[in-house]
Coordinates of C-alpha atoms in Angstrom, one line a residue:
Chain A
M366 CA -15.2 101.3 -25.3
T367 CA -18.4 100.6 -22.9
S368 CA -17.8 96.9 -22.8
A369 CA -18.3 94.9 -19.4
P370 CA -15.2 94.4 -17.8
V371 CA -13.7 91.1 -18.4
I372 CA -10.7 90.8 -15.9
E373 CA -11.6 92.5 -12.4
V374 CA -9.0 92.6 -9.7
S375 CA -10.5 93.8 -6.8
N376 CA -8.9 94.7 -3.4
L377 CA -6.1 92.2 -4.3
T378 CA -3.4 91.6 -1.5
K379 CA -0.8 89.2 -1.9
R380 CA 1.9 88.4 0.6
F381 CA 5.0 86.4 0.8
G382 CA 5.9 85.7 4.4
D383 CA 6.9 89.1 5.2
L384 CA 6.8 90.8 1.7
V385 CA 3.9 92.3 0.4
A386 CA 4.0 91.8 -3.5
V387 CA 0.6 93.2 -4.2
D388 CA -0.9 95.6 -1.8
G389 CA -4.8 96.4 -2.3
L390 CA -4.4 96.3 -5.9
E391 CA -7.7 97.4 -7.6
F392 CA -8.3 97.4 -11.9
S393 CA -10.4 95.9 -14.5
V394 CA -9.7 95.2 -18.0
R395 CA -12.1 95.4 -20.8
S396 CA -12.5 93.5 -24.0
G397 CA -11.6 94.7 -27.7
A398 CA -8.6 96.7 -26.5
V399 CA -5.0 95.8 -25.9
T400 CA -4.1 96.8 -22.2
G401 CA -0.6 97.6 -21.1
F402 CA 0.2 96.2 -17.8
L403 CA 3.3 98.4 -16.5
G404 CA 5.5 99.0 -13.6
P405 CA 8.9 98.9 -12.9
N406 CA 10.7 95.5 -12.1
G407 CA 9.6 93.9 -8.9
S408 CA 6.5 95.8 -8.8
G409 CA 4.1 93.0 -8.6
K410 CA 3.0 92.7 -12.3
S411 CA 3.9 89.0 -12.7
T412 CA 2.4 88.4 -9.0
T413 CA -0.9 89.8 -10.5
L414 CA -0.8 88.1 -13.3
R415 CA -0.1 84.9 -11.8
T416 CA -3.0 85.3 -9.0
I417 CA -5.2 86.1 -12.2
V418 CA -4.6 82.6 -13.9
G419 CA -4.9 80.7 -10.4
L420 CA -1.3 79.8 -10.1
N421 CA -0.9 82.1 -6.6
L422 CA -3.9 82.2 -4.2
P423 CA -4.5 85.7 -3.1
T424 CA -3.8 86.3 0.5
S425 CA -7.0 88.4 0.4
G426 CA -9.3 90.1 -2.1
T427 CA -10.1 88.3 -5.8
A428 CA -9.0 88.1 -9.2
T429 CA -11.7 87.2 -11.4
I430 CA -12.2 86.6 -15.6
N431 CA -15.9 86.7 -16.6
G432 CA -16.7 86.7 -13.1
A433 CA -14.8 83.5 -12.1
N434 CA -11.8 82.3 -10.7
Y435 CA -9.4 80.6 -13.0
R436 CA -9.3 77.5 -10.8
D437 CA -12.7 76.9 -11.3
L438 CA -12.7 76.9 -15.0
K439 CA -13.3 73.4 -16.7
H440 CA -11.2 73.8 -19.8
P441 CA -9.3 76.9 -19.1
L442 CA -7.3 77.1 -22.6
R443 CA -10.6 77.6 -24.5
G444 CA -11.7 80.7 -22.6
V445 CA -8.1 82.0 -21.1
G446 CA -4.8 81.7 -23.1
A447 CA -1.9 83.0 -20.8
F448 CA 2.1 82.9 -21.5
L449 CA 4.0 84.0 -18.5
D450 CA 7.3 82.7 -18.4
P451 CA 9.5 80.8 -21.0
K452 CA 10.6 78.6 -18.3
S453 CA 7.0 77.0 -18.5
L454 CA 7.8 75.4 -21.7
P455 CA 9.0 71.8 -21.5
K456 CA 12.2 71.7 -22.9
K457 CA 13.0 68.3 -23.7
L458 CA 9.8 67.8 -25.4
R459 CA 9.0 68.7 -29.1
A460 CA 7.1 71.8 -29.9
R461 CA 4.5 69.8 -31.8
T462 CA 4.2 67.4 -28.8
Y463 CA 3.7 70.1 -26.5
L464 CA 1.1 71.7 -28.2
R465 CA -0.9 68.1 -28.8
I466 CA -0.6 67.4 -24.8
L467 CA -2.2 70.9 -24.4
A468 CA -5.1 70.3 -26.7
T469 CA -5.4 66.5 -25.5
S470 CA -6.1 68.0 -21.7
N471 CA -8.5 70.7 -22.9
R472 CA -10.1 68.9 -25.5
I473 CA -9.5 71.2 -28.0
P474 CA -9.3 69.6 -31.9
T475 CA -5.5 68.8 -32.8
T476 CA -6.0 70.8 -36.0
R477 CA -5.3 73.9 -34.1
V478 CA -2.1 72.8 -33.3
E479 CA -1.1 73.1 -37.0
D480 CA -3.0 76.1 -37.2
V481 CA -1.3 77.9 -34.4
L482 CA 2.3 76.7 -35.5
D483 CA 1.6 78.3 -38.9
F484 CA 0.1 81.6 -37.3
V485 CA 3.1 82.2 -35.2
G486 CA 5.8 81.3 -38.2
I487 CA 7.5 78.1 -36.2
A488 CA 5.8 75.2 -38.2
S489 CA 8.9 74.1 -39.9
V490 CA 10.8 73.9 -36.5
A491 CA 7.6 72.3 -34.5
S492 CA 9.8 68.9 -34.9
K493 CA 12.6 70.0 -32.6
R494 CA 13.0 70.1 -29.0
I495 CA 12.2 73.2 -27.2
D496 CA 15.7 73.3 -25.9
E497 CA 16.9 73.9 -29.0
F498 CA 15.0 77.2 -29.7
S499 CA 16.2 80.4 -29.5
L500 CA 14.3 82.8 -27.0
G501 CA 12.7 84.2 -30.0
M502 CA 11.5 80.9 -31.3
A503 CA 10.3 80.2 -27.8
Q504 CA 8.4 83.5 -27.4
R505 CA 6.5 82.8 -30.3
L506 CA 5.7 79.1 -29.1
G507 CA 4.3 81.0 -26.0
I508 CA 1.9 82.9 -28.3
A509 CA 1.0 79.6 -30.0
V510 CA 0.5 78.1 -26.4
A511 CA -1.8 81.0 -25.6
L512 CA -3.7 80.8 -29.0
L513 CA -4.0 77.0 -28.8
G514 CA -7.7 77.2 -27.6
D515 CA -9.1 80.1 -29.6
P516 CA -9.6 82.1 -26.4
E517 CA -11.3 85.2 -25.7
V518 CA -8.9 86.3 -23.0
L519 CA -5.1 86.5 -23.6
I520 CA -2.6 87.8 -20.7
F521 CA 1.0 87.8 -21.5
D522 CA 4.3 88.7 -19.0
E523 CA 6.7 90.4 -20.5
P524 CA 6.3 89.0 -24.0
M525 CA 9.0 91.0 -25.9
N526 CA 12.0 90.1 -23.7
G527 CA 14.9 88.8 -25.8
L528 CA 13.1 89.6 -29.4
D529 CA 14.6 91.1 -31.9
P530 CA 13.0 94.8 -33.4
D531 CA 11.3 92.3 -36.2
G532 CA 9.9 89.9 -33.5
I533 CA 8.6 93.0 -31.4
R534 CA 7.0 94.4 -34.2
W535 CA 5.2 91.2 -35.1
M536 CA 4.1 90.6 -31.8
R537 CA 2.4 94.6 -31.4
Q538 CA 0.5 93.5 -34.8
V539 CA -0.6 90.1 -33.0
F540 CA -1.7 91.9 -30.0
S541 CA -3.4 94.7 -31.8
S542 CA -5.1 92.3 -34.2
L543 CA -6.5 90.2 -31.7
A544 CA -7.7 93.4 -29.8
T545 CA -9.8 94.4 -33.1
E546 CA -11.3 90.7 -33.3
G547 CA -13.1 91.7 -29.8
R548 CA -10.4 89.9 -27.7
T549 CA -9.2 91.0 -24.3
V550 CA -5.7 91.3 -24.5
L551 CA -3.6 92.2 -21.1
V552 CA 0.2 92.6 -21.6
S553 CA 2.9 93.4 -19.0
S554 CA 6.1 95.1 -19.6
H555 CA 8.5 97.1 -17.7
L556 CA 9.6 98.5 -21.0
I557 CA 7.0 101.5 -21.7
N558 CA 7.8 102.0 -25.2
E559 CA 7.5 98.3 -26.0
I560 CA 4.1 98.4 -25.7
A561 CA 3.0 102.3 -26.1
T562 CA 2.7 102.2 -30.0
C563 CA -0.4 99.0 -29.5
A564 CA -1.9 99.7 -26.2
H565 CA -5.2 101.3 -26.0
H566 CA -5.4 101.3 -21.8
V567 CA -2.7 101.2 -19.4
I568 CA -2.4 100.2 -16.1
V569 CA 0.6 101.2 -14.1
I570 CA 1.5 99.8 -10.8
G571 CA 4.3 100.5 -8.3
Q572 CA 5.4 98.4 -5.3
G573 CA 2.2 96.2 -5.4
R574 CA -0.1 99.6 -5.9
L575 CA -2.2 100.9 -8.2
L576 CA -0.7 104.3 -9.9
A577 CA -2.9 105.1 -12.7
Q578 CA -5.5 103.6 -14.9
G579 CA -6.9 105.0 -18.0
T580 CA -6.6 105.3 -21.6
V581 CA -3.2 106.2 -23.0
D582 CA -4.4 109.7 -24.0
E583 CA -6.0 110.2 -20.2
L584 CA -2.6 109.3 -18.9
T585 CA -0.4 111.4 -21.6
V586 CA -2.4 114.6 -20.5
R587 CA -0.7 114.5 -17.3
V588 CA 2.2 115.8 -18.9
D589 CA 2.8 118.4 -21.5
S590 CA 3.2 116.8 -24.7
P591 CA 6.2 118.0 -26.7
V592 CA 5.4 118.5 -30.4
T593 CA 8.0 118.7 -33.2
F594 CA 7.3 120.3 -36.4
S595 CA 9.1 121.2 -40.0
S596 CA 7.8 124.1 -42.1
R597 CA 8.9 126.3 -45.0
D598 CA 9.4 129.3 -42.3
N599 CA 10.4 127.3 -38.7
A600 CA 11.0 130.9 -37.5
S601 CA 8.2 132.9 -38.1
L602 CA 5.9 129.7 -36.9
A603 CA 7.9 129.6 -33.5
A604 CA 7.7 133.3 -32.8
L605 CA 3.8 132.7 -33.4
I606 CA 3.7 129.7 -31.1
E607 CA 5.5 131.3 -28.5
G608 CA 2.9 134.4 -29.1
R609 CA 0.1 131.7 -27.7
G610 CA 2.6 130.7 -24.8
G611 CA 4.3 127.8 -26.1
T612 CA 7.6 127.4 -25.5
V613 CA 10.4 126.5 -28.1
T614 CA 12.4 123.7 -26.0
G615 CA 14.8 122.5 -29.2
T616 CA 15.9 123.5 -32.6
G617 CA 17.0 121.0 -35.0
E618 CA 18.3 121.6 -38.5
N619 CA 15.2 121.5 -39.9
S620 CA 12.7 121.1 -37.0
V621 CA 11.6 122.7 -33.9
T622 CA 10.4 121.2 -30.6
V623 CA 7.8 123.0 -28.6
S624 CA 6.0 122.5 -25.6
G625 CA 2.8 123.9 -23.8
I626 CA 0.7 123.7 -27.1
D627 CA -0.7 121.1 -28.9
A628 CA -0.3 119.7 -32.7
E629 CA -4.0 120.8 -33.5
A630 CA -3.2 124.3 -32.3
I631 CA 0.1 124.5 -34.1
G632 CA -1.8 123.5 -37.4
Q633 CA -4.2 126.0 -36.9
L634 CA -1.5 128.6 -36.6
A635 CA 0.2 127.5 -39.4
L636 CA -2.7 127.5 -41.7
D637 CA -3.9 131.2 -40.9
A638 CA -0.4 132.3 -41.4
R639 CA -0.3 130.2 -44.8
V640 CA 2.8 128.4 -43.9
V641 CA 3.6 125.3 -45.5
V642 CA 3.9 122.3 -42.7
T643 CA 6.0 119.5 -43.9
Q644 CA 5.9 117.7 -40.7
L645 CA 3.9 117.6 -37.4
V646 CA 4.3 115.3 -34.7
T647 CA 3.6 115.0 -30.9
L648 CA 6.5 113.3 -29.6
R649 CA 5.4 109.2 -28.5
D650 CA 7.5 109.6 -25.2
S651 CA 5.1 111.7 -23.2
L652 CA 3.6 108.2 -22.2
E653 CA 7.3 107.1 -21.2
D654 CA 7.6 110.5 -19.4
S655 CA 4.2 110.0 -17.5
Y656 CA 5.1 106.4 -16.6
F657 CA 8.3 108.0 -15.3
E658 CA 6.8 110.4 -13.2
L659 CA 4.5 108.1 -11.8
T660 CA 6.8 105.3 -11.0
E661 CA 9.7 107.8 -9.6
Q662 CA 8.1 107.8 -6.2
S663 CA 8.1 104.4 -5.7
L664 CA 11.4 103.8 -6.9
D665 CA 12.4 106.4 -4.8
F666 CA 10.9 104.8 -1.8
K667 CA 12.7 101.4 -3.0
V668 CA 16.4 102.9 -2.9
G669 CA 15.8 104.6 0.6
H670 CA 14.1 101.3 2.0
Chain B
M1259 CA -15.2 62.7 -15.5
R1260 CA -14.8 63.7 -19.1
G1261 CA -12.4 66.6 -17.6
F1262 CA -10.7 63.7 -15.6
V1263 CA -10.5 61.4 -18.8
A1264 CA -8.7 64.4 -20.9
T1265 CA -6.1 65.0 -18.1
V1266 CA -5.2 61.3 -17.8
S1267 CA -5.2 61.2 -21.7
A1268 CA -2.8 64.3 -22.0
E1269 CA -0.3 63.1 -19.1
W1270 CA -0.3 59.6 -21.1
L1271 CA 0.6 61.4 -24.2
K1272 CA 3.3 63.3 -22.1
L1273 CA 4.8 60.1 -20.4
R1274 CA 5.0 58.2 -23.7
S1275 CA 7.1 61.6 -25.1
Y1276 CA 10.2 61.2 -22.8
R1277 CA 12.4 58.4 -23.9
S1278 CA 13.7 57.9 -20.4
T1279 CA 10.5 56.2 -19.9
F1280 CA 10.8 53.7 -22.2
V1281 CA 14.8 53.0 -20.8
A1282 CA 13.3 52.8 -17.1
L1283 CA 10.5 50.4 -18.4
G1284 CA 12.9 48.3 -20.5
I1285 CA 15.4 47.9 -17.7
F1286 CA 12.7 46.9 -15.0
V1287 CA 11.2 44.2 -17.5
L1288 CA 15.1 43.0 -17.9
L1289 CA 15.8 42.8 -14.4
G1290 CA 12.6 41.3 -13.6
A1291 CA 12.7 38.3 -16.2
G1292 CA 16.5 38.4 -16.2
F1293 CA 16.7 37.9 -12.4
G1294 CA 14.1 34.6 -12.9
A1295 CA 16.8 33.1 -15.4
L1296 CA 19.4 34.0 -13.2
T1297 CA 18.3 32.6 -9.6
G1298 CA 17.0 29.5 -11.7
W1299 CA 20.3 28.7 -13.0
S1300 CA 22.3 29.6 -10.0
T1301 CA 20.0 27.4 -7.8
Q1302 CA 20.6 24.5 -10.2
H1303 CA 24.3 24.9 -9.8
Q1304 CA 24.0 25.4 -6.3
W1305 CA 21.7 22.6 -5.2
A1306 CA 24.3 20.1 -4.2
T1307 CA 25.8 22.1 -1.6
L1308 CA 22.6 23.5 0.1
Q1309 CA 22.3 22.2 3.7
P1310 CA 18.8 20.0 4.3
I1311 CA 17.3 23.0 6.2
Q1312 CA 18.1 25.3 2.8
R1313 CA 16.4 22.5 0.5
A1314 CA 13.2 22.2 3.0
T1315 CA 12.6 26.0 3.0
F1316 CA 13.5 26.6 -0.4
D1317 CA 10.8 28.9 -1.9
P1318 CA 10.7 29.0 -6.0
L1319 CA 8.1 31.4 -6.1
F1320 CA 10.1 33.9 -4.1
T1321 CA 13.2 33.3 -5.7
S1322 CA 12.0 33.6 -9.1
L1323 CA 10.6 37.0 -8.4
S1324 CA 13.9 38.5 -7.1
G1325 CA 14.2 40.9 -10.0
I1326 CA 10.6 42.1 -9.1
A1327 CA 12.0 43.2 -5.9
L1328 CA 14.3 45.3 -7.4
G1329 CA 11.6 47.1 -9.5
P1330 CA 11.1 50.0 -7.6
I1331 CA 14.4 50.8 -7.7
A1332 CA 14.3 50.5 -11.6
L1333 CA 11.5 52.9 -11.9
G1334 CA 11.5 54.9 -8.7
G1335 CA 13.5 57.6 -10.9
L1336 CA 11.1 57.7 -13.9
S1337 CA 8.2 58.2 -11.2
V1338 CA 9.7 60.7 -8.6
G1339 CA 10.9 62.6 -11.8
F1340 CA 7.4 62.6 -13.4
I1341 CA 6.8 65.3 -11.2
T1342 CA 10.0 66.8 -9.9
N1343 CA 11.0 67.2 -13.4
E1344 CA 7.9 69.8 -13.7
F1345 CA 8.6 71.6 -10.3
S1346 CA 12.8 72.3 -11.0
S1347 CA 12.1 73.2 -14.6
G1348 CA 9.2 75.6 -14.3
Y1349 CA 7.4 73.2 -16.3
L1350 CA 4.4 72.9 -13.8
Q1351 CA 3.2 76.2 -14.4
G1352 CA 2.5 75.4 -18.2
T1353 CA 0.8 72.7 -17.0
L1354 CA -1.5 74.0 -14.0
L1355 CA -2.6 76.7 -16.8
A1356 CA -3.8 73.8 -18.7
V1357 CA -5.3 72.1 -15.4
P1358 CA -5.6 74.5 -12.8
N1359 CA -7.4 71.4 -10.5
R1360 CA -4.2 70.4 -8.9
T1361 CA -5.7 67.4 -7.1
R1362 CA -7.0 66.1 -10.4
L1363 CA -3.6 66.3 -11.9
I1364 CA -2.0 64.6 -9.5
L1365 CA -4.5 62.0 -9.7
S1366 CA -4.3 61.8 -13.4
K1367 CA 0.0 61.5 -13.2
I1368 CA -0.5 58.6 -10.6
V1369 CA -3.1 56.7 -13.1
V1370 CA -0.7 56.9 -16.1
L1371 CA 2.2 55.8 -14.1
A1372 CA 0.6 53.2 -11.9
L1373 CA -1.9 51.5 -14.4
P1374 CA 1.0 50.3 -17.3
V1375 CA 3.5 49.7 -14.5
A1376 CA 1.0 47.3 -12.7
V1377 CA 0.2 45.6 -16.0
L1378 CA 4.0 45.4 -17.2
A1379 CA 4.6 44.1 -13.8
V1380 CA 2.1 41.2 -13.8
I1381 CA 3.5 40.1 -17.4
T1382 CA 7.3 40.5 -16.1
S1383 CA 6.3 38.2 -13.2
Y1384 CA 5.3 35.6 -15.5
G1385 CA 8.2 36.1 -17.4
A1386 CA 10.4 35.9 -14.5
V1387 CA 8.7 32.3 -13.7
F1388 CA 8.9 31.0 -16.8
A1389 CA 12.6 32.1 -17.2
F1390 CA 13.2 30.6 -13.7
N1391 CA 11.5 27.2 -14.9
A1392 CA 13.2 27.2 -18.3
T1393 CA 17.0 27.5 -16.2
I1394 CA 16.2 25.2 -13.4
E1395 CA 16.3 21.3 -14.3
L1396 CA 15.3 20.2 -10.7
A1397 CA 11.8 19.6 -11.9
H1398 CA 10.6 19.3 -8.2
E1399 CA 11.9 23.0 -7.3
R1400 CA 10.2 24.7 -10.1
V1401 CA 7.0 27.0 -9.5
V1402 CA 3.9 25.2 -10.4
L1403 CA 1.4 27.9 -11.7
S1404 CA -1.5 25.9 -10.7
H1405 CA -0.6 25.6 -7.1
H1406 CA -2.6 27.6 -4.7
G1407 CA -1.5 31.4 -4.1
V1408 CA 0.7 31.3 -7.1
T1409 CA -1.7 33.3 -9.6
R1410 CA -2.6 35.7 -6.5
S1411 CA 1.1 36.4 -5.7
L1412 CA 2.0 37.0 -9.3
V1413 CA -1.2 39.6 -9.5
L1414 CA -0.2 40.9 -6.4
A1415 CA 3.4 41.6 -7.6
G1416 CA 1.7 44.3 -10.0
L1417 CA 0.0 45.7 -7.6
Y1418 CA 3.0 46.2 -5.2
M1419 CA 5.2 47.6 -8.2
A1420 CA 2.0 50.0 -8.4
L1421 CA 1.7 51.1 -5.1
A1422 CA 5.6 51.3 -4.5
I1423 CA 6.1 53.4 -7.6
T1424 CA 3.3 55.7 -6.6
F1425 CA 5.1 56.0 -2.9
A1426 CA 8.3 57.1 -4.9
F1427 CA 5.9 59.6 -6.8
G1428 CA 4.5 60.8 -3.4
M1429 CA 8.0 61.6 -2.0
G1430 CA 8.9 63.5 -5.2
L1431 CA 5.5 65.6 -4.8
L1432 CA 6.3 66.2 -1.4
L1433 CA 10.2 67.0 -1.4
R1434 CA 9.9 68.5 -5.1
K1435 CA 13.8 68.0 -5.4
T1436 CA 14.8 65.0 -7.7
A1437 CA 18.2 63.7 -6.3
L1438 CA 16.4 64.2 -2.7
A1439 CA 13.3 62.2 -3.4
V1440 CA 15.2 59.7 -5.5
S1441 CA 18.0 59.0 -3.0
L1442 CA 15.4 59.3 0.2
F1443 CA 13.4 56.8 -1.7
I1444 CA 16.1 54.3 -1.9
G1445 CA 17.1 54.6 1.2
I1446 CA 13.9 53.9 2.7
Y1447 CA 13.2 50.8 0.2
L1448 CA 16.9 49.4 0.5
A1449 CA 19.0 50.9 3.2
V1450 CA 16.6 51.3 6.2
P1451 CA 16.0 47.4 6.6
I1452 CA 19.8 46.8 6.7
V1453 CA 20.6 49.6 9.1
V1454 CA 18.0 48.5 11.2
Q1455 CA 19.3 44.6 11.7
L1456 CA 22.9 46.5 12.8
F1457 CA 21.2 48.0 15.9
P1458 CA 20.6 45.6 19.0
W1459 CA 17.0 47.0 20.0
H1460 CA 13.8 44.5 19.9
W1461 CA 11.5 47.2 19.0
L1462 CA 13.4 48.3 16.1
H1463 CA 13.5 44.3 14.9
V1464 CA 9.8 44.3 15.7
A1465 CA 9.4 47.2 13.0
Q1466 CA 11.1 45.2 10.3
P1467 CA 8.2 43.5 8.6
Y1468 CA 6.3 47.0 8.2
M1469 CA 9.2 48.4 6.1
I1470 CA 8.2 49.0 2.2
A1471 CA 10.5 45.8 1.0
N1472 CA 9.4 43.5 3.7
L1473 CA 5.4 44.6 2.9
G1474 CA 6.3 43.8 -0.6
A1475 CA 7.6 40.6 0.3
S1476 CA 4.9 39.5 2.0
M1477 CA 2.8 40.6 -1.1
I1478 CA 4.5 38.5 -3.7
S1479 CA 4.8 35.3 -1.5
D1480 CA 2.4 32.6 -1.8
T1481 CA 2.8 31.6 1.9
T1482 CA 3.4 34.2 4.6
P1483 CA 7.3 34.7 5.1
T1484 CA 8.7 33.9 8.7
G1485 CA 8.4 36.8 10.6
G1486 CA 6.4 38.7 8.2
L1487 CA 3.0 40.1 7.8
N1488 CA -0.3 38.5 6.1
V1489 CA -0.5 39.3 2.9
W1490 CA -3.6 41.5 2.8
V1491 CA -2.6 43.1 6.0
A1492 CA 0.8 44.1 4.0
T1493 CA -1.5 45.2 1.0
G1494 CA -3.2 47.3 3.2
L1495 CA -0.5 48.8 5.2
L1496 CA 1.5 49.7 1.8
G1497 CA -1.8 51.2 0.5
L1498 CA -2.1 53.4 3.6
Y1499 CA 1.7 54.6 3.2
T1500 CA 1.0 55.6 -0.2
G1501 CA -2.1 57.1 0.3
A1502 CA -1.3 59.3 3.1
L1503 CA 2.0 60.3 1.3
I1504 CA -0.1 61.4 -1.6
V1505 CA -2.5 63.3 0.7
L1506 CA 0.0 65.5 2.1
G1507 CA 1.9 65.8 -1.3
V1508 CA -1.3 67.4 -2.6
A1509 CA -2.2 69.6 0.4
R1510 CA 1.2 71.1 -0.1
L1511 CA 0.8 71.8 -3.6
Q1512 CA -2.7 73.0 -3.3
R1513 CA -1.1 75.9 -0.8
T1514 CA 1.9 76.3 -2.9
S1515 CA 2.4 79.7 -5.1
L1516 CA 4.0 78.8 -8.5

């Protein structure tokens, strides 16, 4: 991950009257990875994303893509695909018509329209008016809109809202494969678990300020990640773990949850003791924990406010 | 320039995709040509009862174009809605992601509204004159197309409609609410000149020829109407009003967070 930053937000502040929505925010997003943009509702995520794509003008500071302001891009859809709000879809137009209008405006070959409709799986309903679409179909159309110009940079604001579990899984796969192709993918969410399994990098904000930025691994070392294991001899393995400074925090029917020790050390202990391990999992909600730990303060402040 | 052409093509495709566009244009053509036939027919039937002075001042061209004068009412809603609907639905955000240059976007929208309407209005004006001539039997009260100023009037009818609906678009751009902008536009266009007449003050009456509808009357007459402005002064003033409104609207849009 030594690529140059693609999206750069530098000392960005955005005020709406007395309200400070974004307050001296600073972060960068690199290519070839999915970057999760996290924060509670009202933390300034949408305002930041809208500023990056030129819908807002910053009060001060800058937000650039490959060093340029979005508003200065000649055919922006060819470089940056963004889908920020299902309301931005024209309800009275047919899905295919809308994509054709967008393609025309950015001199994108109209063959791309059918390509992206096929890719997101709504080709069969593309002749329907958008107001007949379910929320899930509208979100898929939003992905098609973003992908239309085959852009290197993709920006999504809460794309999984209203999706069923299948849709969420599909969308995670889409984001991951786009990043694997070397693109830059920035995805916001207020629900950490939505993107925990596909994001490589995470930016956490609260009250318009940066709380943390780094890889998922970097963020999760802040908290003690619990590990769950099952083995042929849970009791003796648990005793060995406690001997190494680990703490048993829960015992299930077949499994034991411990903290204060990582999965690798447990595996080594089991190998040394010749205990067959049938399951060994570092619990994924550790990122969620670190997220709550980070955002708790900004939420507390808000309640007291 | 290529970017501007692409934006114009996209907005043109968008305008054509709404059925309401064709409904409004259809109403305009029917109203324009229909009033040509209607005024011809009614003039024919009333001629015997008219006073000599009314006969002497009868203006066949202006009478035949009565429906064109109502054109801004027929097309004002279409024109206002072409921008306010994008504001109210949130669609403008999607449009601006594709075309972040807001001045270019607004100019493109004006081009795709005003150019086809101008052409259609000229055709409709000719249609109105033909319909008028076909329904009036008094040969000496027909519109003679070869007369001085007639062709100019029919062409300026197109320019007048283009400017009037651009003015309506400008109100939509500035006010952003469909109902507010449409009612205010119709108010300025129709009601204000009528209301002004109810007041006794001289200065208000002096303002009368500067109202949009009366500027339009000056533009589409082959002679300067009594108390009206010269055709080119009227054209220039309407252009000025419209231009100022658009400049204000674009300036406001540039500063808006969406």
